[in-house]
């Protein structure tokens, strides 16, 4: 394996290796009786939380930590082979004076997002919250001395967004992360450690995250792929989480078919079922789905990454995710001073502006009766099917047959009637030719609720 890895290429390289061993992971680390989460034993509050999650459709992912200081992404410690001692010094300089929870949450809200998922601890092992489990945390280790997660949790509650905590199981700093996995091999740590003690450390931190921040949306796990054959004690950890907050969702980023106790199936840089990124499973289960996406090509702040996706692309992604019955978790990597890059903020605001008109065709919908097509997708709610025409140059669009009778068709936004014809061969729509429209959304009203 290459030792120098760029963020995405590195992760991709790893995941190819990981893919070969994932099956054994699923089988060896999860005795079937240990988690025992048959669907009928899931409490109503969590089923309700899953339902909320499906309706939410749009979340903001935030990668923010000590690595933001260097502006080279969240993998900089690994990619530049920074030893623990040097990185520890770097961490003493973290002082995001311009961090303001209200600004971040307001932006997420303006974007139309319903939840935020933020890095509480990434692979660099630095805790971005107050914790008694290690001094290596933002309150005890830095001049900042504040707990941004607490400020965000309070602000999210005020503004009605849910907050999820990303939590890395992989750690490039902790001495007890041993035996080592595929990464974190050049950090100058002693070649010894106590794995069960590391797992206890994680459980202690998770206990803090689940007891000190009020009700949270859930935990977004990442990093098991570093040691696919290790015993991660998932049954214990998952049971702990479900005991402390029965409604908190467990969102794993292991890219396998879901394991017992988990609530959401995730995809990364790909729509469900697709696998252009090379590390996603094509197997789609029955859990709520979420797909994460970078705004440019980086998760953590990258000062030279100018490859921001256009508003059209981002909205297209959100809509196609919805048409695939999945949420979009769209990432921003705030700068070390605590501000969000204007390029990202502007795009989020534009998405919010679009959603203020078209949100009804996205939020609280489910994937529609017509499976995703190159021209676009369908979503549906009650007696309405929303046809999202994203990429179709023509006026007439022919849809395959829909079982219910269509009684009316209008353009969402203007309510202008759309001529249509329904036969056993399908439904043809006569669309207005608006060349610059991001998404021509046609609302079809059916004779009855589906
Ligand atoms: C992970 C992290 O390594 C990355 O820094 C970022 O936080 C992203 C959201 O998640 O990237 C991954 C995770 C899992 C795999 C590949 C990349 N995987 O399972 O192959």
CSV table of C-alpha atoms and ligand atoms in Angstrom, one decimal:
chain,number,residue,atom,x,y,z
A,1,UNK,CA,0.0,0.0,0.0
A,2,UNK,CA,1.1,3.5,-0.7
A,3,UNK,CA,2.1,5.5,2.4
A,4,UNK,CA,1.4,8.9,1.1
A,5,UNK,CA,-2.3,9.3,0.7
A,6,UNK,CA,-4.4,12.2,-0.3
A,7,UNK,CA,-7.7,12.5,1.4
A,8,UNK,CA,-10.0,11.1,-1.1
A,9,UNK,CA,-7.6,9.0,-3.1
A,10,UNK,CA,-6.2,7.6,0.2
A,11,UNK,CA,-9.6,6.7,1.5
A,12,UNK,CA,-10.5,5.1,-1.8
A,13,UNK,CA,-7.3,3.1,-1.8
A,14,UNK,CA,-8.0,1.9,1.7
A,15,UNK,CA,-11.5,1.1,1.0
A,16,UNK,CA,-10.5,-1.2,-1.9
A,17,UNK,CA,-8.4,-3.1,0.6
A,18,UNK,CA,-11.1,-3.0,3.1
A,19,UNK,CA,-13.7,-4.2,0.7
A,20,UNK,CA,-11.9,-7.6,0.5
A,21,UNK,CA,-12.3,-8.1,4.2
A,22,UNK,CA,-15.6,-6.6,5.0
A,23,UNK,CA,-17.5,-9.9,4.8
A,24,UNK,CA,-15.3,-11.4,7.5
A,25,UNK,CA,-15.8,-8.4,9.6
A,26,UNK,CA,-19.6,-8.8,9.5
A,27,UNK,CA,-19.3,-12.4,10.4
A,28,UNK,CA,-16.5,-12.4,13.0
A,29,UNK,CA,-17.3,-9.4,15.1
A,30,UNK,CA,-21.0,-9.7,15.5
A,31,UNK,CA,-22.3,-12.7,17.2
A,32,UNK,CA,-26.0,-12.7,16.2
A,33,UNK,CA,-27.3,-12.9,19.7
A,34,UNK,CA,-25.2,-10.1,21.1
A,35,UNK,CA,-27.1,-7.1,19.8
A,36,UNK,CA,-30.3,-8.9,19.4
A,37,UNK,CA,-32.1,-5.9,17.8
A,38,UNK,CA,-34.9,-7.7,16.0
A,39,UNK,CA,-37.0,-4.9,14.4
A,40,UNK,CA,-39.9,-5.6,16.8
A,41,UNK,CA,-37.7,-4.8,19.8
A,42,UNK,CA,-36.8,-1.3,18.6
A,43,UNK,CA,-38.5,1.2,20.8
A,44,UNK,CA,-41.2,3.4,19.3
A,45,UNK,CA,-39.2,6.5,20.0
A,46,UNK,CA,-36.4,5.3,17.7
A,47,UNK,CA,-38.8,4.1,15.0
A,48,UNK,CA,-40.2,7.6,15.2
A,49,UNK,CA,-36.7,9.1,14.9
A,50,UNK,CA,-36.0,7.0,11.8
A,51,UNK,CA,-39.2,8.3,10.3
A,52,UNK,CA,-38.2,11.9,11.2
A,53,UNK,CA,-34.8,11.1,9.5
A,54,UNK,CA,-36.4,9.9,6.3
A,55,UNK,CA,-38.5,13.0,6.2
A,56,UNK,CA,-35.6,15.3,6.9
A,57,UNK,CA,-33.8,14.7,3.5
A,58,UNK,CA,-31.1,17.3,4.0
A,59,UNK,CA,-28.3,17.6,6.6
A,60,UNK,CA,-25.1,19.7,6.8
A,61,UNK,CA,-21.9,17.7,7.6
A,62,UNK,CA,-19.2,19.7,9.3
A,63,UNK,CA,-15.6,18.6,9.4
A,64,UNK,CA,-13.7,20.8,11.8
A,65,UNK,CA,-10.7,20.3,14.1
A,66,UNK,CA,-7.1,20.9,14.7
A,67,UNK,CA,-6.4,19.8,11.1
A,68,UNK,CA,-8.3,22.9,9.9
A,69,UNK,CA,-5.3,25.0,10.9
A,70,UNK,CA,-3.2,23.5,8.2
A,71,UNK,CA,-5.7,23.9,5.4
A,72,UNK,CA,-4.9,20.5,3.8
A,73,UNK,CA,-7.9,18.4,4.8
A,74,UNK,CA,-8.6,16.2,7.8
A,75,UNK,CA,-6.1,13.6,6.8
A,76,UNK,CA,-3.1,15.9,7.0
A,77,UNK,CA,-1.6,14.2,10.1
A,78,UNK,CA,-1.4,10.9,8.1
A,79,UNK,CA,-0.6,12.3,4.7
A,80,UNK,CA,2.3,14.6,5.9
A,81,UNK,CA,3.4,12.0,8.5
A,82,UNK,CA,3.1,14.4,11.4
A,83,UNK,CA,4.3,12.8,14.7
A,84,UNK,CA,2.0,12.9,17.7
A,85,UNK,CA,4.3,15.3,19.6
A,86,UNK,CA,4.3,17.9,16.8
A,87,UNK,CA,0.5,17.6,16.3
A,88,UNK,CA,0.0,18.0,20.0
A,89,UNK,CA,1.8,21.3,19.8
A,90,UNK,CA,-0.3,22.3,16.8
A,91,UNK,CA,-3.4,21.6,18.9
A,92,UNK,CA,-2.2,24.1,21.6
A,93,UNK,CA,-2.6,26.8,19.0
A,94,UNK,CA,-6.2,26.1,18.1
A,95,UNK,CA,-8.2,29.2,18.9
A,96,UNK,CA,-11.2,29.7,16.6
A,97,UNK,CA,-12.0,33.2,17.9
A,98,UNK,CA,-14.7,33.8,15.3
A,99,UNK,CA,-16.6,30.6,16.0
A,100,UNK,CA,-20.3,31.5,16.5
A,101,UNK,CA,-22.8,28.6,16.9
A,102,UNK,CA,-25.6,30.9,16.0
A,103,UNK,CA,-24.1,31.8,12.7
A,104,UNK,CA,-23.5,28.2,11.7
A,105,UNK,CA,-26.9,27.0,12.8
A,106,UNK,CA,-28.6,29.9,11.1
A,107,UNK,CA,-26.7,29.2,7.9
A,108,UNK,CA,-27.7,25.5,8.0
A,109,UNK,CA,-31.3,26.6,8.6
A,110,UNK,CA,-31.2,29.1,5.8
A,111,UNK,CA,-30.0,26.3,3.5
A,112,UNK,CA,-33.1,24.3,4.4
A,113,UNK,CA,-31.2,21.6,6.2
A,114,UNK,CA,-32.9,19.8,9.1
A,115,UNK,CA,-29.9,18.5,10.9
A,116,UNK,CA,-26.2,19.0,11.4
A,117,UNK,CA,-23.6,16.2,11.8
A,118,UNK,CA,-20.3,17.5,13.2
A,119,UNK,CA,-16.9,15.9,13.9
A,120,UNK,CA,-16.7,15.4,17.7
A,121,UNK,CA,-13.4,13.5,17.2
A,122,UNK,CA,-11.8,12.7,13.9
A,123,UNK,CA,-8.9,10.3,13.2
A,124,UNK,CA,-6.4,12.7,14.6
A,125,UNK,CA,-7.8,11.8,18.0
A,126,UNK,CA,-8.4,15.4,19.2
A,127,UNK,CA,-11.7,15.8,21.1
A,128,UNK,CA,-13.6,18.9,20.0
A,129,UNK,CA,-15.7,18.7,23.2
A,130,UNK,CA,-15.2,18.8,26.9
A,131,UNK,CA,-14.2,15.3,28.1
A,132,UNK,CA,-12.9,13.7,31.3
A,133,UNK,CA,-11.5,10.8,29.3
A,134,UNK,CA,-8.5,12.7,28.0
A,135,UNK,CA,-6.9,16.1,28.3
A,136,UNK,CA,-6.4,16.1,24.6
A,137,UNK,CA,-9.6,18.1,24.1
A,138,UNK,CA,-10.5,21.6,23.0
A,139,UNK,CA,-11.4,22.8,26.5
A,140,UNK,CA,-8.3,21.6,28.4
A,141,UNK,CA,-5.7,21.7,25.6
A,142,UNK,CA,-6.3,25.0,23.8
A,143,UNK,CA,-6.6,28.7,24.6
A,144,UNK,CA,-10.1,28.6,23.3
A,145,UNK,CA,-11.3,26.8,26.4
A,146,UNK,CA,-14.9,26.6,25.1
A,147,UNK,CA,-16.9,23.6,24.1
A,148,UNK,CA,-18.2,24.3,20.6
A,149,UNK,CA,-20.4,21.1,20.6
A,150,UNK,CA,-22.2,22.4,23.7
A,151,UNK,CA,-22.8,25.7,22.0
A,152,UNK,CA,-24.0,24.0,18.9
A,153,UNK,CA,-26.2,21.6,20.7
A,154,UNK,CA,-27.9,24.5,22.6
A,155,UNK,CA,-28.2,26.6,19.4
A,156,UNK,CA,-29.6,23.7,17.4
A,157,UNK,CA,-32.3,23.1,20.0
A,158,UNK,CA,-33.1,26.8,19.9
A,159,UNK,CA,-33.5,26.8,16.1
A,160,UNK,CA,-35.1,23.4,15.8
A,161,UNK,CA,-32.4,21.4,14.1
A,162,UNK,CA,-31.1,18.0,15.2
A,163,UNK,CA,-27.5,17.5,16.0
A,164,UNK,CA,-25.5,14.3,15.3
A,165,UNK,CA,-22.0,13.6,16.4
A,166,UNK,CA,-19.5,12.1,14.0
A,167,UNK,CA,-17.2,9.9,16.1
A,168,UNK,CA,-14.0,8.3,14.7
A,169,UNK,CA,-13.3,4.8,16.0
A,170,UNK,CA,-9.9,5.1,14.4
A,171,UNK,CA,-7.3,7.1,16.4
A,172,UNK,CA,-3.9,8.2,15.3
A,173,UNK,CA,-3.0,9.7,18.7
A,174,UNK,CA,-4.3,7.4,21.4
A,175,UNK,CA,-1.5,5.1,22.8
A,176,UNK,CA,-4.0,2.3,23.4
A,177,UNK,CA,-5.1,2.2,19.7
A,178,UNK,CA,-3.0,-1.0,19.4
A,179,UNK,CA,-2.3,-3.2,17.6
A,180,UNK,CA,-2.3,-0.5,14.9
A,181,UNK,CA,-4.4,-0.7,11.8
A,182,UNK,CA,-3.6,0.3,8.2
A,183,UNK,CA,-3.0,4.0,9.1
A,184,UNK,CA,-1.4,6.0,11.8
A,185,UNK,CA,1.8,4.0,11.6
A,186,UNK,CA,4.2,7.0,11.4
A,187,UNK,CA,3.1,9.0,14.5
A,188,UNK,CA,5.9,8.0,16.8
A,189,UNK,CA,3.8,6.1,19.3
A,190,UNK,CA,5.2,3.2,21.4
A,191,UNK,CA,4.6,-0.2,19.9
A,192,UNK,CA,2.3,-1.3,22.8
A,193,UNK,CA,-1.1,-0.5,24.0
A,194,UNK,CA,-4.2,-1.9,25.6
A,195,UNK,CA,-7.1,-2.4,23.2
A,196,UNK,CA,-9.8,-3.1,25.7
A,197,UNK,CA,-8.8,0.1,27.5
A,198,UNK,CA,-9.2,2.0,24.2
A,199,UNK,CA,-12.6,0.6,23.8
A,200,UNK,CA,-13.5,1.7,27.3
A,201,UNK,CA,-12.2,5.1,26.5
A,202,UNK,CA,-14.5,5.3,23.5
A,203,UNK,CA,-17.5,4.1,25.5
A,204,UNK,CA,-16.7,6.8,28.2
A,205,UNK,CA,-16.6,9.5,25.6
A,206,UNK,CA,-19.8,8.3,24.0
A,207,UNK,CA,-21.4,8.3,27.4
A,208,UNK,CA,-20.4,11.9,27.7
A,209,UNK,CA,-21.7,12.8,24.3
A,210,UNK,CA,-25.0,11.1,25.0
A,211,UNK,CA,-25.6,12.6,28.5
A,212,UNK,CA,-24.2,16.1,28.4
A,213,UNK,CA,-25.7,17.6,25.3
A,214,UNK,CA,-29.4,17.0,25.7
A,215,UNK,CA,-31.2,14.7,23.3
A,216,UNK,CA,-29.1,14.3,20.2
A,217,UNK,CA,-29.9,13.0,16.8
A,218,UNK,CA,-27.4,10.2,16.9
A,219,UNK,CA,-23.8,9.0,16.5
A,220,UNK,CA,-22.2,8.8,13.0
A,221,UNK,CA,-19.4,6.3,13.3
A,222,UNK,CA,-16.4,6.1,11.1
A,223,UNK,CA,-13.0,4.4,11.0
A,224,UNK,CA,-13.6,0.7,11.7
A,225,UNK,CA,-12.3,0.1,8.2
A,226,UNK,CA,-8.8,0.8,9.7
A,227,UNK,CA,-8.9,-2.5,11.5
A,228,UNK,CA,-11.5,-4.6,9.8
A,229,UNK,CA,-10.7,-7.7,11.7
A,230,UNK,CA,-10.5,-6.3,15.2
A,231,UNK,CA,-13.1,-6.9,17.9
A,232,UNK,CA,-14.7,-3.4,18.1
A,233,UNK,CA,-17.1,-4.6,20.8
A,234,UNK,CA,-20.0,-3.1,18.8
A,235,UNK,CA,-22.7,-5.0,20.6
A,236,UNK,CA,-21.6,-3.4,23.9
A,237,UNK,CA,-21.2,0.1,22.4
A,238,UNK,CA,-24.5,0.0,20.5
A,239,UNK,CA,-26.3,-1.2,23.6
A,240,UNK,CA,-24.8,1.6,25.6
A,241,UNK,CA,-26.0,4.2,23.1
A,242,UNK,CA,-29.5,2.7,22.9
A,243,UNK,CA,-29.7,2.6,26.7
A,244,UNK,CA,-28.6,6.2,27.2
A,245,UNK,CA,-30.7,7.6,24.5
A,246,UNK,CA,-33.2,5.2,23.1
A,247,UNK,CA,-34.2,7.6,20.3
A,248,UNK,CA,-30.6,8.3,19.1
A,249,UNK,CA,-29.8,6.8,15.7
A,250,UNK,CA,-26.6,4.9,15.0
A,251,UNK,CA,-25.3,5.9,11.6
A,252,UNK,CA,-22.3,3.7,10.6
A,253,UNK,CA,-20.0,4.7,7.7
A,254,UNK,CA,-18.7,1.2,7.2
A,255,UNK,CA,-20.3,0.9,3.7
A,256,UNK,CA,-21.4,-2.6,4.3
A,257,UNK,CA,-24.9,-3.9,4.5
A,258,UNK,CA,-26.3,-2.7,7.9
A,259,UNK,CA,-25.4,-4.6,11.0
A,260,UNK,CA,-27.8,-5.3,13.9
A,261,UNK,CA,-28.4,-2.2,16.1
A,262,UNK,CA,-27.8,0.3,13.3
A,263,UNK,CA,-30.4,2.7,12.1
A,264,UNK,CA,-29.2,4.2,8.9
A,265,UNK,CA,-27.4,2.9,5.8
A,266,UNK,CA,-24.8,5.4,4.5
A,267,UNK,CA,-23.2,6.0,1.1
A,268,UNK,CA,-20.3,8.3,0.4
A,269,UNK,CA,-19.8,10.5,-2.6
A,270,UNK,CA,-22.3,8.3,-4.4
A,271,UNK,CA,-26.1,7.8,-4.7
A,272,UNK,CA,-27.4,4.6,-3.1
A,273,UNK,CA,-26.6,1.6,-5.3
A,274,UNK,CA,-24.1,3.5,-7.4
A,275,UNK,CA,-20.4,2.9,-6.8
A,276,UNK,CA,-18.4,5.4,-8.7
A,277,UNK,CA,-16.3,6.1,-5.6
A,278,UNK,CA,-15.3,2.5,-5.4
A,279,UNK,CA,-16.1,2.0,-1.8
A,280,UNK,CA,-19.9,1.7,-1.6
A,281,UNK,CA,-22.0,-1.4,-1.4
A,282,UNK,CA,-24.7,-1.9,-4.0
A,283,UNK,CA,-26.8,-3.7,-1.5
A,284,UNK,CA,-29.6,-1.5,-0.3
A,285,UNK,CA,-31.5,-2.6,2.8
A,286,UNK,CA,-34.7,-1.3,4.3
A,287,UNK,CA,-33.2,1.2,6.7
A,288,UNK,CA,-33.3,5.0,6.1
A,289,UNK,CA,-30.6,6.0,3.6
A,290,UNK,CA,-28.1,8.8,3.7
A,291,UNK,CA,-25.4,9.8,1.2
A,292,UNK,CA,-22.6,12.2,2.1
A,293,UNK,CA,-21.0,14.6,-0.3
A,294,UNK,CA,-18.3,17.2,-0.3
A,295,UNK,CA,-19.0,20.8,-1.5
A,296,UNK,CA,-15.6,20.9,-3.2
A,297,UNK,CA,-13.3,17.8,-3.1
A,298,UNK,CA,-12.4,17.9,0.6
A,299,UNK,CA,-14.0,17.2,3.9
A,300,UNK,CA,-11.8,19.2,6.2
A,301,UNK,CA,-10.8,22.8,5.2
A,302,UNK,CA,-8.5,22.7,2.2
A,303,UNK,CA,-7.1,26.1,1.4
A,304,UNK,CA,-6.2,25.3,-2.3
A,305,UNK,CA,-9.3,23.2,-3.2
A,306,UNK,CA,-11.2,25.5,-5.5
A,307,UNK,CA,-13.3,22.8,-7.1
A,308,UNK,CA,-16.6,23.9,-5.6
A,309,UNK,CA,-19.7,22.2,-7.1
A,310,UNK,CA,-22.2,24.5,-8.7
A,311,UNK,CA,-25.5,25.3,-7.1
A,312,UNK,CA,-27.1,23.4,-10.0
A,313,UNK,CA,-25.0,20.3,-9.2
A,314,UNK,CA,-25.7,20.5,-5.5
A,315,UNK,CA,-29.5,20.8,-6.0
A,316,UNK,CA,-29.4,18.1,-8.6
A,317,UNK,CA,-27.6,15.8,-6.0
A,318,UNK,CA,-30.2,16.6,-3.3
A,319,UNK,CA,-33.1,15.9,-5.6
A,320,UNK,CA,-31.6,12.7,-7.0
A,321,UNK,CA,-30.9,11.6,-3.4
A,322,UNK,CA,-34.6,12.2,-2.6
A,323,UNK,CA,-35.6,10.3,-5.7
A,324,UNK,CA,-33.5,7.5,-4.5
A,325,UNK,CA,-35.2,7.7,-1.1
A,326,UNK,CA,-32.1,9.0,0.6
A,327,UNK,CA,-30.9,12.0,2.5
A,328,UNK,CA,-28.1,14.2,1.4
A,329,UNK,CA,-25.5,15.0,4.0
A,330,UNK,CA,-23.6,17.9,2.4
A,331,UNK,CA,-20.3,18.8,3.9
A,332,UNK,CA,-18.6,22.1,4.7
A,333,UNK,CA,-15.1,22.4,6.2
A,334,UNK,CA,-15.0,25.6,8.3
A,335,UNK,CA,-11.8,27.5,8.6
A,336,UNK,CA,-9.6,27.5,11.7
A,337,UNK,CA,-10.9,30.8,12.8
A,338,UNK,CA,-14.4,29.3,13.0
A,339,UNK,CA,-15.8,30.9,9.9
A,340,UNK,CA,-17.4,29.0,7.0
A,341,UNK,CA,-15.8,29.7,3.6
A,342,UNK,CA,-18.0,32.3,1.7
A,343,UNK,CA,-18.0,30.0,-1.4
A,344,UNK,CA,-19.7,27.3,0.6
A,345,UNK,CA,-22.0,29.6,2.5
A,346,UNK,CA,-23.2,31.2,-0.7
A,347,UNK,CA,-24.0,27.9,-2.2
A,348,UNK,CA,-25.9,26.8,0.9
A,349,UNK,CA,-28.0,30.0,0.8
A,350,UNK,CA,-28.8,29.4,-2.8
A,351,UNK,CA,-30.0,25.9,-2.1
A,352,UNK,CA,-32.2,27.3,0.6
A,353,UNK,CA,-33.6,29.9,-1.7
A,354,UNK,CA,-34.5,27.1,-4.2
A,355,UNK,CA,-35.9,25.0,-1.5
A,356,UNK,CA,-38.2,27.7,-0.2
A,357,UNK,CA,-40.1,27.2,-3.5
A,358,UNK,CA,-39.5,23.6,-4.3
A,359,UNK,CA,-38.9,22.1,-0.8
A,360,UNK,CA,-42.4,20.6,-0.8
A,361,UNK,CA,-41.3,18.2,-3.6
A,362,UNK,CA,-38.3,17.1,-1.5
A,363,UNK,CA,-39.0,17.2,2.2
A,364,UNK,CA,-41.2,14.5,3.7
A,365,UNK,CA,-41.3,12.7,0.4
A,366,UNK,CA,-40.3,9.2,-0.5
A,367,UNK,CA,-38.8,7.9,-3.7
A,368,UNK,CA,-41.5,8.0,-6.4
A,369,UNK,CA,-43.1,5.2,-8.4
A,370,UNK,CA,-40.7,5.7,-11.3
A,371,UNK,CA,-37.2,4.6,-10.5
A,372,UNK,CA,-34.4,7.1,-11.1
A,373,UNK,CA,-33.7,7.9,-14.7
A,374,UNK,CA,-31.0,9.8,-16.5
A,375,UNK,CA,-33.4,12.7,-17.0
A,376,UNK,CA,-34.3,13.0,-13.4
A,377,UNK,CA,-36.3,11.3,-10.6
A,378,UNK,CA,-39.7,11.2,-9.0
A,379,UNK,CA,-40.7,11.7,-5.4
A,380,UNK,CA,-44.1,11.3,-3.9
A,381,UNK,CA,-46.2,12.2,-0.9
A,382,UNK,CA,-49.9,11.2,-0.4
A,383,UNK,CA,-51.7,11.8,-3.7
A,384,UNK,CA,-49.0,13.7,-5.4
A,385,UNK,CA,-46.1,12.6,-7.5
A,386,UNK,CA,-43.4,15.1,-8.2
A,387,UNK,CA,-41.6,14.7,-11.5
A,388,UNK,CA,-38.1,16.3,-11.3
A,389,UNK,CA,-36.9,17.0,-14.8
A,390,UNK,CA,-33.2,17.8,-14.2
A,391,UNK,CA,-31.6,16.9,-17.5
A,392,UNK,CA,-33.9,16.8,-20.5
A,393,UNK,CA,-33.6,19.2,-23.4
A,394,UNK,CA,-37.0,18.6,-24.9
A,395,UNK,CA,-40.5,19.7,-24.4
A,396,UNK,CA,-42.2,16.3,-24.4
A,397,UNK,CA,-41.2,13.8,-21.8
A,398,UNK,CA,-42.6,10.3,-21.8
A,399,UNK,CA,-43.0,8.5,-18.5
A,400,UNK,CA,-43.5,4.8,-18.0
A,401,UNK,CA,-47.0,3.7,-16.9
A,402,UNK,CA,-48.2,4.8,-13.5
A,403,UNK,CA,-50.8,2.6,-11.8
A,404,UNK,CA,-53.0,5.4,-10.6
A,405,UNK,CA,-55.0,7.8,-12.7
A,406,UNK,CA,-53.5,11.3,-13.0
A,407,UNK,CA,-56.1,13.9,-12.6
A,408,UNK,CA,-54.0,17.1,-12.9
A,409,UNK,CA,-50.5,18.2,-13.7
A,410,UNK,CA,-49.0,21.6,-12.8
A,411,UNK,CA,-45.6,23.2,-12.7
A,412,UNK,CA,-44.5,23.6,-9.1
A,413,UNK,CA,-43.7,27.2,-8.3
A,414,UNK,CA,-46.0,28.8,-10.9
A,415,UNK,CA,-48.9,26.4,-10.8
A,416,UNK,CA,-49.1,26.7,-14.6
A,417,UNK,CA,-51.1,23.7,-16.0
A,418,UNK,CA,-49.1,21.1,-17.8
A,419,UNK,CA,-50.7,19.3,-20.7
A,420,UNK,CA,-50.5,15.5,-20.3
A,421,UNK,CA,-51.9,12.4,-21.7
A,422,UNK,CA,-52.2,9.1,-19.9
A,423,UNK,CA,-52.5,5.7,-21.6
A,424,UNK,CA,-51.6,2.1,-20.8
A,425,UNK,CA,-48.2,2.9,-22.4
A,426,UNK,CA,-47.5,5.7,-19.9
A,427,UNK,CA,-47.9,9.4,-19.2
A,428,UNK,CA,-46.5,12.0,-21.6
A,429,UNK,CA,-45.9,15.5,-20.3
A,430,UNK,CA,-45.8,18.7,-22.3
A,431,UNK,CA,-43.2,20.7,-20.4
A,432,UNK,CA,-42.6,24.4,-20.6
A,433,UNK,CA,-39.2,25.1,-22.2
A,434,UNK,CA,-37.3,27.0,-19.5
A,435,UNK,CA,-33.7,26.6,-20.5
A,436,UNK,CA,-32.1,27.8,-17.3
A,437,UNK,CA,-34.3,25.9,-14.9
A,438,UNK,CA,-32.3,23.7,-12.5
A,439,UNK,CA,-35.2,21.4,-12.1
A,440,UNK,CA,-38.5,21.5,-13.9
A,441,UNK,CA,-40.8,20.1,-11.2
A,442,UNK,CA,-44.2,18.8,-12.3
A,443,UNK,CA,-46.7,18.0,-9.6
A,444,UNK,CA,-49.0,15.2,-10.7
A,445,UNK,CA,-52.2,14.8,-8.6
A,446,UNK,CA,-53.5,11.2,-8.5
A,447,UNK,CA,-57.1,10.1,-8.2
A,448,UNK,CA,-56.2,8.5,-4.9
A,449,UNK,CA,-53.5,8.4,-2.2
A,450,UNK,CA,-50.8,5.9,-3.0
B,1,LIG,C1,-14.0,8.8,6.1
B,1,LIG,C2,-12.9,9.6,6.7
B,1,LIG,O1,-11.7,8.9,6.5
B,1,LIG,C3,-12.8,10.9,6.0
B,1,LIG,O2,-11.8,11.7,6.6
B,1,LIG,C4,-14.2,11.6,6.1
B,1,LIG,O3,-14.4,11.9,7.5
B,1,LIG,C5,-15.3,10.7,5.5
B,1,LIG,C6,-16.6,11.3,5.7
B,1,LIG,O4,-15.3,9.5,6.1
B,1,LIG,O5,-13.7,8.3,4.8
B,1,LIG,C7,-14.0,7.0,4.5
B,1,LIG,C8,-14.7,6.2,5.4
B,1,LIG,C9,-14.9,4.9,5.0
B,1,LIG,C10,-14.4,4.4,3.9
B,1,LIG,C11,-13.7,5.2,3.0
B,1,LIG,C12,-13.5,6.5,3.3
B,1,LIG,N1,-14.6,3.0,3.5
B,1,LIG,O6,-15.4,2.3,4.2
B,1,LIG,O7,-14.1,2.6,2.5
